[in-house]
Tab-separated table of C-alpha atoms in Angstrom:
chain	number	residue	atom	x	y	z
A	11	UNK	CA	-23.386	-16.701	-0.750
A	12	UNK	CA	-21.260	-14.326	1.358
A	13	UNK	CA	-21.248	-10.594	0.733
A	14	UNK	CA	-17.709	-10.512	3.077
A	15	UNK	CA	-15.213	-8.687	1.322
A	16	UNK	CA	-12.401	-11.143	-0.533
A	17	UNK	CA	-9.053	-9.858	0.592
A	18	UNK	CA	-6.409	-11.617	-1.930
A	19	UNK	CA	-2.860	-11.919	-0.075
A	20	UNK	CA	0.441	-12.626	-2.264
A	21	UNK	CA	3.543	-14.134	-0.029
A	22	UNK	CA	6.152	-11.615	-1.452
A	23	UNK	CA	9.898	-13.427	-1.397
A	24	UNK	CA	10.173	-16.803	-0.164
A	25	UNK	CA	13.190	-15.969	1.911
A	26	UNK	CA	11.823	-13.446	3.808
A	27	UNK	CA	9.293	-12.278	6.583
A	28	UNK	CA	6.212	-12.284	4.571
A	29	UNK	CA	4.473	-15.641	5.045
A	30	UNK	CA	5.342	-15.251	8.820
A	31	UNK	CA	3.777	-12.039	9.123
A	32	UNK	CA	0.884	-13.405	7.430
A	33	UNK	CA	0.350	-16.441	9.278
A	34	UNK	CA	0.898	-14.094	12.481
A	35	UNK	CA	-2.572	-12.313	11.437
A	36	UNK	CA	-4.303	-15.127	10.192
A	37	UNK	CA	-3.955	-17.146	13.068
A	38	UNK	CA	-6.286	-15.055	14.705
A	39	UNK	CA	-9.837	-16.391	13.830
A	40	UNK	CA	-11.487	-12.796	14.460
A	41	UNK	CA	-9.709	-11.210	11.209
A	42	UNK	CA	-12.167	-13.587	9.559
A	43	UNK	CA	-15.334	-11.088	11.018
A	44	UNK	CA	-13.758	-8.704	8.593
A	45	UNK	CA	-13.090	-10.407	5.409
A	46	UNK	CA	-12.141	-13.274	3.444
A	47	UNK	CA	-8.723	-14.251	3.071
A	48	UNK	CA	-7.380	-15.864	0.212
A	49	UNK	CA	-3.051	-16.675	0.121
A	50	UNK	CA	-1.606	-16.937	-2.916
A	51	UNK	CA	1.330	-19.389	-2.709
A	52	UNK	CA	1.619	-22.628	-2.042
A	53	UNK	CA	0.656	-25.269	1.396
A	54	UNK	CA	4.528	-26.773	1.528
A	55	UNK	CA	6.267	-23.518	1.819
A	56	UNK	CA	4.018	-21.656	4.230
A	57	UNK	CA	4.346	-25.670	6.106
A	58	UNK	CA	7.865	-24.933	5.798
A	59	UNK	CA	7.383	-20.897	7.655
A	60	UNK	CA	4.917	-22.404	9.721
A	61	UNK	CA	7.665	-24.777	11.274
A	62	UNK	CA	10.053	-22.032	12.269
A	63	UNK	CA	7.651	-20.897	14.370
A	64	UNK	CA	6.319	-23.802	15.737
A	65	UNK	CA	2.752	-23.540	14.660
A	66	UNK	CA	1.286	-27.009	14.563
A	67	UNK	CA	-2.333	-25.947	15.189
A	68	UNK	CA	-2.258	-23.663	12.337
A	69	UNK	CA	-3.783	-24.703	8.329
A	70	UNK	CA	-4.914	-23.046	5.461
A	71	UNK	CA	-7.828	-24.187	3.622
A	72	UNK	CA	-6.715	-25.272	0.216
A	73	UNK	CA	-8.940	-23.974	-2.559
A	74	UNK	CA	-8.292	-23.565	-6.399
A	75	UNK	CA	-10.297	-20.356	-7.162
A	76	UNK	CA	-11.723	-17.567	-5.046
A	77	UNK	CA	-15.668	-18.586	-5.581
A	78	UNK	CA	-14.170	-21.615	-3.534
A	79	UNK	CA	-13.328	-19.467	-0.181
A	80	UNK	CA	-14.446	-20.526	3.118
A	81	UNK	CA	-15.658	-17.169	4.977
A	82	UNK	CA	-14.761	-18.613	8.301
A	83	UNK	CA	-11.158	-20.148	7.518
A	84	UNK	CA	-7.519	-18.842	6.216
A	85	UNK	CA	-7.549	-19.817	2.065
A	86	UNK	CA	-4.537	-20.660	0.024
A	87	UNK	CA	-4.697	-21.203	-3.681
A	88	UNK	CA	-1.676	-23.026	-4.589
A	89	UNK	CA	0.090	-21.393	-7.876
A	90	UNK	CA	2.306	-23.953	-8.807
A	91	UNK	CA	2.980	-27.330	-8.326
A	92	UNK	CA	6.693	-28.106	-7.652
A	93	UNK	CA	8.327	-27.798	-4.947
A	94	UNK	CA	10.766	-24.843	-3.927
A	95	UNK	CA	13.653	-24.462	-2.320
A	96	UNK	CA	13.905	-22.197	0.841
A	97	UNK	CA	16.920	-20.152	1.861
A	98	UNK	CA	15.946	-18.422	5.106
A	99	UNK	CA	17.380	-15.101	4.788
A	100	UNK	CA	19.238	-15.167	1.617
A	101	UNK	CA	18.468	-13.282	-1.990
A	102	UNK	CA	17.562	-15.899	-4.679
A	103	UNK	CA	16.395	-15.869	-7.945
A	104	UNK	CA	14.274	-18.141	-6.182
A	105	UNK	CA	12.899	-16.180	-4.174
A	106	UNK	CA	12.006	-13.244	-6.792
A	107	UNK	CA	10.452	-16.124	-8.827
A	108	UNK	CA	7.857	-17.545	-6.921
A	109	UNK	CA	7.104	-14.124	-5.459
A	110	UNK	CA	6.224	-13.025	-9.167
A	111	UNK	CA	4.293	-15.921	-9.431
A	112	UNK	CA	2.031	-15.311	-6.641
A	113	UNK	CA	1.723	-11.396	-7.457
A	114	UNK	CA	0.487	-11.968	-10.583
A	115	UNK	CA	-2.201	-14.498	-9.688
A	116	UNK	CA	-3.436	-12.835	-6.850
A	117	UNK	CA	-3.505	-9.315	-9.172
A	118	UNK	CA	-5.155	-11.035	-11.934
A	119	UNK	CA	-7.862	-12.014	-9.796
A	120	UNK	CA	-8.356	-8.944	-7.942
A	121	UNK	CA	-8.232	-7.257	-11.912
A	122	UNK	CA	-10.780	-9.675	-13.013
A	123	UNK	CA	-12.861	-9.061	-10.182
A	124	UNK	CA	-13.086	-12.160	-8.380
A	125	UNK	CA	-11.444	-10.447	-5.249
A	126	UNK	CA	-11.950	-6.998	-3.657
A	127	UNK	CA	-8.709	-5.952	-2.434
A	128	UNK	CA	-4.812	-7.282	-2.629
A	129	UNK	CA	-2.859	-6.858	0.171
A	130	UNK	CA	0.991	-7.613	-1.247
A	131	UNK	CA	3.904	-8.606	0.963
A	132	UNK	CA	7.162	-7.619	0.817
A	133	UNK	CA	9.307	-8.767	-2.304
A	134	UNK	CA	13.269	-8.280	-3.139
A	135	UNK	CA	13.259	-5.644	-5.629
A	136	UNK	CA	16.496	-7.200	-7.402
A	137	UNK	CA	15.553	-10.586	-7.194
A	138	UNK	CA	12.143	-10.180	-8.884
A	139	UNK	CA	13.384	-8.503	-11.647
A	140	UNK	CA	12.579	-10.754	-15.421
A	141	UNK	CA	11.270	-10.594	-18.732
A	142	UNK	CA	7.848	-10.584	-16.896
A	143	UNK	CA	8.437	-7.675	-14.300
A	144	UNK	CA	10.759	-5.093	-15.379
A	145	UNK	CA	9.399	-2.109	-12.451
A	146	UNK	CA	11.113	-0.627	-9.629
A	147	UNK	CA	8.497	-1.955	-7.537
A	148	UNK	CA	5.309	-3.309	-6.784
A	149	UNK	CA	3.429	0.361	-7.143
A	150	UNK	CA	4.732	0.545	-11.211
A	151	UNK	CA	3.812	-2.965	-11.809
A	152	UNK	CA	-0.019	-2.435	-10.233
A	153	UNK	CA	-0.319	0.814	-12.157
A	154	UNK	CA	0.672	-0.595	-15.585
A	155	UNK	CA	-1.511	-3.646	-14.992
A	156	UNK	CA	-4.494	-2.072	-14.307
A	157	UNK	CA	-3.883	0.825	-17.467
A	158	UNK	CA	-3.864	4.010	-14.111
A	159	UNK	CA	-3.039	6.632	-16.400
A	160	UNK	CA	-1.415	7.496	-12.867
A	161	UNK	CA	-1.022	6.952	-9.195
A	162	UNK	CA	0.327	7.590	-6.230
A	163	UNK	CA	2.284	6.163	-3.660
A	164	UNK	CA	0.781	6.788	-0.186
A	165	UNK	CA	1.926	6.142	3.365
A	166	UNK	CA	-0.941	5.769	5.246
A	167	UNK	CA	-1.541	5.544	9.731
A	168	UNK	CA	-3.512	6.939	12.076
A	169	UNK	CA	-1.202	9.744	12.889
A	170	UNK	CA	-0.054	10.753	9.886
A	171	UNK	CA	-0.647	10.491	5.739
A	172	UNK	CA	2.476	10.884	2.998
A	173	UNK	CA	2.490	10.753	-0.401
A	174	UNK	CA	5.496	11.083	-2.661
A	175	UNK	CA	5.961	13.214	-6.383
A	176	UNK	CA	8.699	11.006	-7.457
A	177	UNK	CA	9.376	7.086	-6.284
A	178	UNK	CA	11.659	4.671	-6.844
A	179	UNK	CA	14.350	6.584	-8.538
A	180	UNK	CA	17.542	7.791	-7.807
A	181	UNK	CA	18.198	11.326	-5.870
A	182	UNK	CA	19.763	12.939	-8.750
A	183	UNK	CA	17.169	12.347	-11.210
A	184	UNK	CA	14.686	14.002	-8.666
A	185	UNK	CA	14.802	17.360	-9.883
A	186	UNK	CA	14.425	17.229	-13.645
A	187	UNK	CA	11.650	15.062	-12.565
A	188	UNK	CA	9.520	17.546	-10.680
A	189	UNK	CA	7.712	18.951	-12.865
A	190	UNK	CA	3.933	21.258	-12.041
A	191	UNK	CA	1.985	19.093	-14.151
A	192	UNK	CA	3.639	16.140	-11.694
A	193	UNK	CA	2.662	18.178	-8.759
A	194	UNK	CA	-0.506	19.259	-9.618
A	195	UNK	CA	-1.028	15.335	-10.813
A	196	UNK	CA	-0.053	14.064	-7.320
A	197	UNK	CA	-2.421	16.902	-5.663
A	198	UNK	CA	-5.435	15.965	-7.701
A	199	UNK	CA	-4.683	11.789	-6.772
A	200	UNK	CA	-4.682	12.526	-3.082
A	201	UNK	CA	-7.132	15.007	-2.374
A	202	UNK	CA	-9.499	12.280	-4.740
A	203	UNK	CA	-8.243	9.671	-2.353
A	204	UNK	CA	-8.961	11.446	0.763
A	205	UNK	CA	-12.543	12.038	-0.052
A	206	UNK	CA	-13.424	8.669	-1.363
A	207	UNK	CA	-10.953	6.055	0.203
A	208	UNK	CA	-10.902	8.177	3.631
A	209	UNK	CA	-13.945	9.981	3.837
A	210	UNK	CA	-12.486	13.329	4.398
A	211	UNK	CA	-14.658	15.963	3.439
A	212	UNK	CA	-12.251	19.011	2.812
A	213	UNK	CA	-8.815	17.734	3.282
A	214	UNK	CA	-6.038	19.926	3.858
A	215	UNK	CA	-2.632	19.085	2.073
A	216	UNK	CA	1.060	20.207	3.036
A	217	UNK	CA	3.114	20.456	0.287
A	218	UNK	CA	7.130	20.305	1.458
A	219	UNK	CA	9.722	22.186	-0.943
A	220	UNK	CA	12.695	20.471	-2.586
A	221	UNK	CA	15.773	22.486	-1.067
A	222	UNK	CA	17.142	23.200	2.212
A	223	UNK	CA	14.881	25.692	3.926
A	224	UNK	CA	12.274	25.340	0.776
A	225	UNK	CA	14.331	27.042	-0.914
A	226	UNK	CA	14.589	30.188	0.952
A	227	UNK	CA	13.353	32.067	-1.243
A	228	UNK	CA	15.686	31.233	-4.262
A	229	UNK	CA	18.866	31.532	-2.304
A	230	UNK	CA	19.293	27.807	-2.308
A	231	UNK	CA	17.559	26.517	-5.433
A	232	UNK	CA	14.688	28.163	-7.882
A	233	UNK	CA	12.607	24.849	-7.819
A	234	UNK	CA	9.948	26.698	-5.267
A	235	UNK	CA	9.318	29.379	-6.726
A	236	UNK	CA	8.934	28.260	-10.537
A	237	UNK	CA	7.284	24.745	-9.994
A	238	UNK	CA	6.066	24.207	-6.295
A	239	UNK	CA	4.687	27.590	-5.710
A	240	UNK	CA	2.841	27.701	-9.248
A	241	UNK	CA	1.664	24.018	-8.641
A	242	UNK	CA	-0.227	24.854	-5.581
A	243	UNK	CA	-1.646	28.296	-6.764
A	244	UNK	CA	-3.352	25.613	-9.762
A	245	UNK	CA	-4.272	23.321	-7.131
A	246	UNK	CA	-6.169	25.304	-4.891
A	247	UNK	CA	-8.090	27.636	-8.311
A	248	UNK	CA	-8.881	23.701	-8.726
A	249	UNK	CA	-10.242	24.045	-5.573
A	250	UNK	CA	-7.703	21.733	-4.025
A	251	UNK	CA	-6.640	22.467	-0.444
A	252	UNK	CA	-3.096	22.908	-0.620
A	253	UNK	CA	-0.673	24.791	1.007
A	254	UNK	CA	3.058	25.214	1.357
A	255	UNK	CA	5.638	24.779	0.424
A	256	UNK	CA	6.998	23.804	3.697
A	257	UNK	CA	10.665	23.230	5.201
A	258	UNK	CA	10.786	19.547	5.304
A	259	UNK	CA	12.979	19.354	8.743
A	260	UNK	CA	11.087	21.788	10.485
A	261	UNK	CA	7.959	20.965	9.495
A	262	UNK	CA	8.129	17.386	11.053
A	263	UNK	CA	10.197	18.515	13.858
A	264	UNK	CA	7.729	21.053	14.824
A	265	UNK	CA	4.820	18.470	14.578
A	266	UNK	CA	3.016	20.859	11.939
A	267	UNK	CA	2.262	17.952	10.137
A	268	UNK	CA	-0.672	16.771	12.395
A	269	UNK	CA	-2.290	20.224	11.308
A	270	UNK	CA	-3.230	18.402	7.964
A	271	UNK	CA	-5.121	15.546	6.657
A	272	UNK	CA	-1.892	14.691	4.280
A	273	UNK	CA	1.760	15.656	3.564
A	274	UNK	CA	2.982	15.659	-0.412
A	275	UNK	CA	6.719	15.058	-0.168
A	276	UNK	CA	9.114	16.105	-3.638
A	277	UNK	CA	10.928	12.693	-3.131
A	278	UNK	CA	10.781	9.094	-1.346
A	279	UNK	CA	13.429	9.795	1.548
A	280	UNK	CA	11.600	13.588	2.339
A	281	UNK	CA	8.370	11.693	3.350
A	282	UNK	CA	9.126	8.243	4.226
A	283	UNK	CA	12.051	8.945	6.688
A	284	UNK	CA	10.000	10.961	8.955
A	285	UNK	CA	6.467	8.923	8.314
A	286	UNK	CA	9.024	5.477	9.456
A	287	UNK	CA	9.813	7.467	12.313
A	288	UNK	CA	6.232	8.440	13.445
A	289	UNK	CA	4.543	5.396	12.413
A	290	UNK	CA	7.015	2.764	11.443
A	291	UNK	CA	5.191	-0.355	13.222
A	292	UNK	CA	1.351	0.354	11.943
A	293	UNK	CA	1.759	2.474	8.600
A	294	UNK	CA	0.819	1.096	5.841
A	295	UNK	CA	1.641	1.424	2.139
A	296	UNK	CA	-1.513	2.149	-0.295
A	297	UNK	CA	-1.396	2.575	-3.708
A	298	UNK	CA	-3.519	5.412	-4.652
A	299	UNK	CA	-5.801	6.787	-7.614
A	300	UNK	CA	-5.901	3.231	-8.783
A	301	UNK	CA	-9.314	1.691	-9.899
A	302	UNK	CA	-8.475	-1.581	-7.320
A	303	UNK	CA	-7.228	-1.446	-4.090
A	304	UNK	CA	-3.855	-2.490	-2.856
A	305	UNK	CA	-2.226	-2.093	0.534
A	306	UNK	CA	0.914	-3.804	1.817
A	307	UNK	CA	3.180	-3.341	4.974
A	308	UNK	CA	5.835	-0.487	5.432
A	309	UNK	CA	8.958	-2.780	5.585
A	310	UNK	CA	10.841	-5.122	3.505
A	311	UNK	CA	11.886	-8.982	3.523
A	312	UNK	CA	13.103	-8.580	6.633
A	313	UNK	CA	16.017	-11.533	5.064
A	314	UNK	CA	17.653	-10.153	8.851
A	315	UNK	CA	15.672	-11.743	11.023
A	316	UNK	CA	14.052	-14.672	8.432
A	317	UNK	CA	12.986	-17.730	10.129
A	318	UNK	CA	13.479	-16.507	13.808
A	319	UNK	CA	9.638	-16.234	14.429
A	320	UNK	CA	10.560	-12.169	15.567
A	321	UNK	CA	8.640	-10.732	12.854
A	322	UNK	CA	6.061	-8.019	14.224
A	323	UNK	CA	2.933	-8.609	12.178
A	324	UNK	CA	1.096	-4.940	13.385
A	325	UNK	CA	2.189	-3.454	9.852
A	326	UNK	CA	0.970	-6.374	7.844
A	327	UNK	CA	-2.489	-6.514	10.025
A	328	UNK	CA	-3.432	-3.232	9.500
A	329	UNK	CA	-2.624	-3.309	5.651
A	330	UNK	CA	-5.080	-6.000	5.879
A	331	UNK	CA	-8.163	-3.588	7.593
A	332	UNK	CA	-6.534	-0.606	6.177
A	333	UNK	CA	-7.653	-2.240	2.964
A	334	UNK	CA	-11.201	-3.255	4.360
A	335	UNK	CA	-11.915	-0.249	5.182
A	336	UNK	CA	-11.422	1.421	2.085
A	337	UNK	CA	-13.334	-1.107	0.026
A	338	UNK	CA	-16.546	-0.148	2.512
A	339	UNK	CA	-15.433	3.267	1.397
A	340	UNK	CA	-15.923	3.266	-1.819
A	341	UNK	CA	-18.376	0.850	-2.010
A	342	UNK	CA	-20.037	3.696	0.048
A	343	UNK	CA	-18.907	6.519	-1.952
A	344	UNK	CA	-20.004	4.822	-5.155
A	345	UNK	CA	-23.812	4.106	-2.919
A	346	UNK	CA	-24.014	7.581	-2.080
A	347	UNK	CA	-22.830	9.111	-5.980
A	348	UNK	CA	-25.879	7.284	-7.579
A	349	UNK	CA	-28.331	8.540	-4.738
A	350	UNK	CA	-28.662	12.192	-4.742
A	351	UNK	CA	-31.383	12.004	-1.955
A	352	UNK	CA	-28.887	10.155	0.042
A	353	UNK	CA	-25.647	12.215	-1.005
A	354	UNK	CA	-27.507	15.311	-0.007
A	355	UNK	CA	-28.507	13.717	3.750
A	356	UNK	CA	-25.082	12.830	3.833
A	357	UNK	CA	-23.436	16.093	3.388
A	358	UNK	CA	-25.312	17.688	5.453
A	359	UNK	CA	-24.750	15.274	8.501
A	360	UNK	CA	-20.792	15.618	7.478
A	361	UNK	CA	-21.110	19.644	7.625
């Protein structure tokens, strides 16, 4: 029996770029060194992507359960039976269906343990929308799933790390809901992260302020001084590494941010404008202080350019080892926790 880490895939919307981007990676056989990967959707609509693009070499291995995977091939566990109408480029209810469908098989195995990581492409936010899945997105949907008393969304890349205090929510309900306790929540979920799904010792967080100029000093807003300022004096008597708060336009601008291991932005815009910017073709979106992991590309559906085989698949791919890598991570941090001998060898070789 194989020890390679199970890396369960769902298709996201029909319509869109996802099972192109997917079949991009998996095409090459040397992802399958790395891991195991399992699709969750069905063989006649990934035939139907796989078309577009003119793929006739290309097939998944059809399985019906995750024990079943082939360590050396592309899986697919087909989650329904019908068939399903495709329309390239166009929001369907369709579309938000069958991407529900395959989220919550491929979470439901990852919950129950059969797989050891869920990378998720994109879905239609609108579309997906039912009795079923009432969320803004795929982050609130994990988190509820898996009972996360709390989590965080975080942009990950080589060159740069941001995490957000607020999500999916509109701009003028961002201040009433900034809070310390959200800050100092957010602070405590990514410095955890860090050190277990990145390996980074002492990390050092920037903390960007709400208002213009963070604030400058009151003149244009009092969020800085009584919630961000008092949230990072609790983080670092936590012992927490955290400093700020910053100037959000300067502080990206002036490059500061590659003086830190990880940038806390107030709201989604602050910290995924800039992070799009830097890193738009290999960041990755990971959903931390959960107890599974899940990674999926930074961009959408892509409806734009559906079906025209010009989907890059660079963010998707290195979702895929971004997740990898922080399975060995923990699977390492969780070797080294119940070895003293071996925690204390560690440290020392880290220091």
């Amino acid at each position: 029996m194989s020890d390679k880490i199970k890396v369960g895939i769902s298709i996201g919307d029909v319509n869109g770029i996802g099972l192109e981007v997917i079949i991009k990676t998996l095409m090459d056989s040397k992802i399958m060194d790395y891991c195991t990967p399992i699709v969750y959707g069905h063989t006649k609509v990934a035939s139907f992507h796989r078309k577009t693009m003119d793929l006739n070499e290309f097939n998944f291995n059809v399985i019906n359960s995750p024990e079943e995977a082939h360590n050396k091939r592309a899986n697919m566990i087909n989650c329904w039976e019908e068939d399903v109408r495709i329309e390239l480029g166009t929001s369907t209810p369709t579309g938000g269906k069958y991407a529900f469908i395959s989220l919550e098989r491929a979470l439901d195995d990852l919950i129950a343990g059969k797989t050891d990581a869920l990378v998720t492409a994109p879905i239609n936010k609108h579309n997906i929308q039912s009795d079923d899945f009432q969320f803004a997105g795929h982050t609130e949907y994990i988190q509820a799933k898996t009972n996360a008393e709390d989590s965080l969304m975080f942009l990950v890349s080589e060159d740069i790390r941001v995490g957000v205090v607020t999500g999916h929510i509109p701009v003028n309900e961002v201040p009433e809901k900034i809070s310390k306790e959200k800050i100092l929540s957010k602070l405590t979920l990514m410095n955890q992260s860090l050190k277990k799904d990145f390996w980074i010792q002492k990390p050092k967080i920037a903390v960007l302020g709400l208002n213009p100029h963070a604030g400058d000093m009151g003149l244009i807003g009092k969020e800085e001084l009584e919630i961000i300022i008092p949230a990072i004096a609790e983080a670092n008597a936590q012992g927490i590494f955290a400093f700020g708060p910053y100037a959000a336009d300067g502080f990206f601008a002036a490059h500061t941010y590659t003086q830190f291991d990880a940038v806390l932005a107030m709201y989604h815009d602050q910290g995924l404008i800039p992070f799009k910017q830097i890193a738009f073709h290999s960041g990755v979106n990971f959903t931390a202080g959960l107890p599974v992991v899940r990674t999926s590309p930074d961009h959408g559906t892509g409806y734009d350019i559906a079906g025209k085989n010009q989907a890059s698949a660079s963010s998707f791919r290195e979702a895929l080892f971004t997740a990898i890598k922080i399975v060995k991570c923990r699977r390492e941090s969780s070797e080294l926790s119940s070895n003293p001998l071996k925690l204390s060898k560690f440290s020392k070789d880290r220091d």
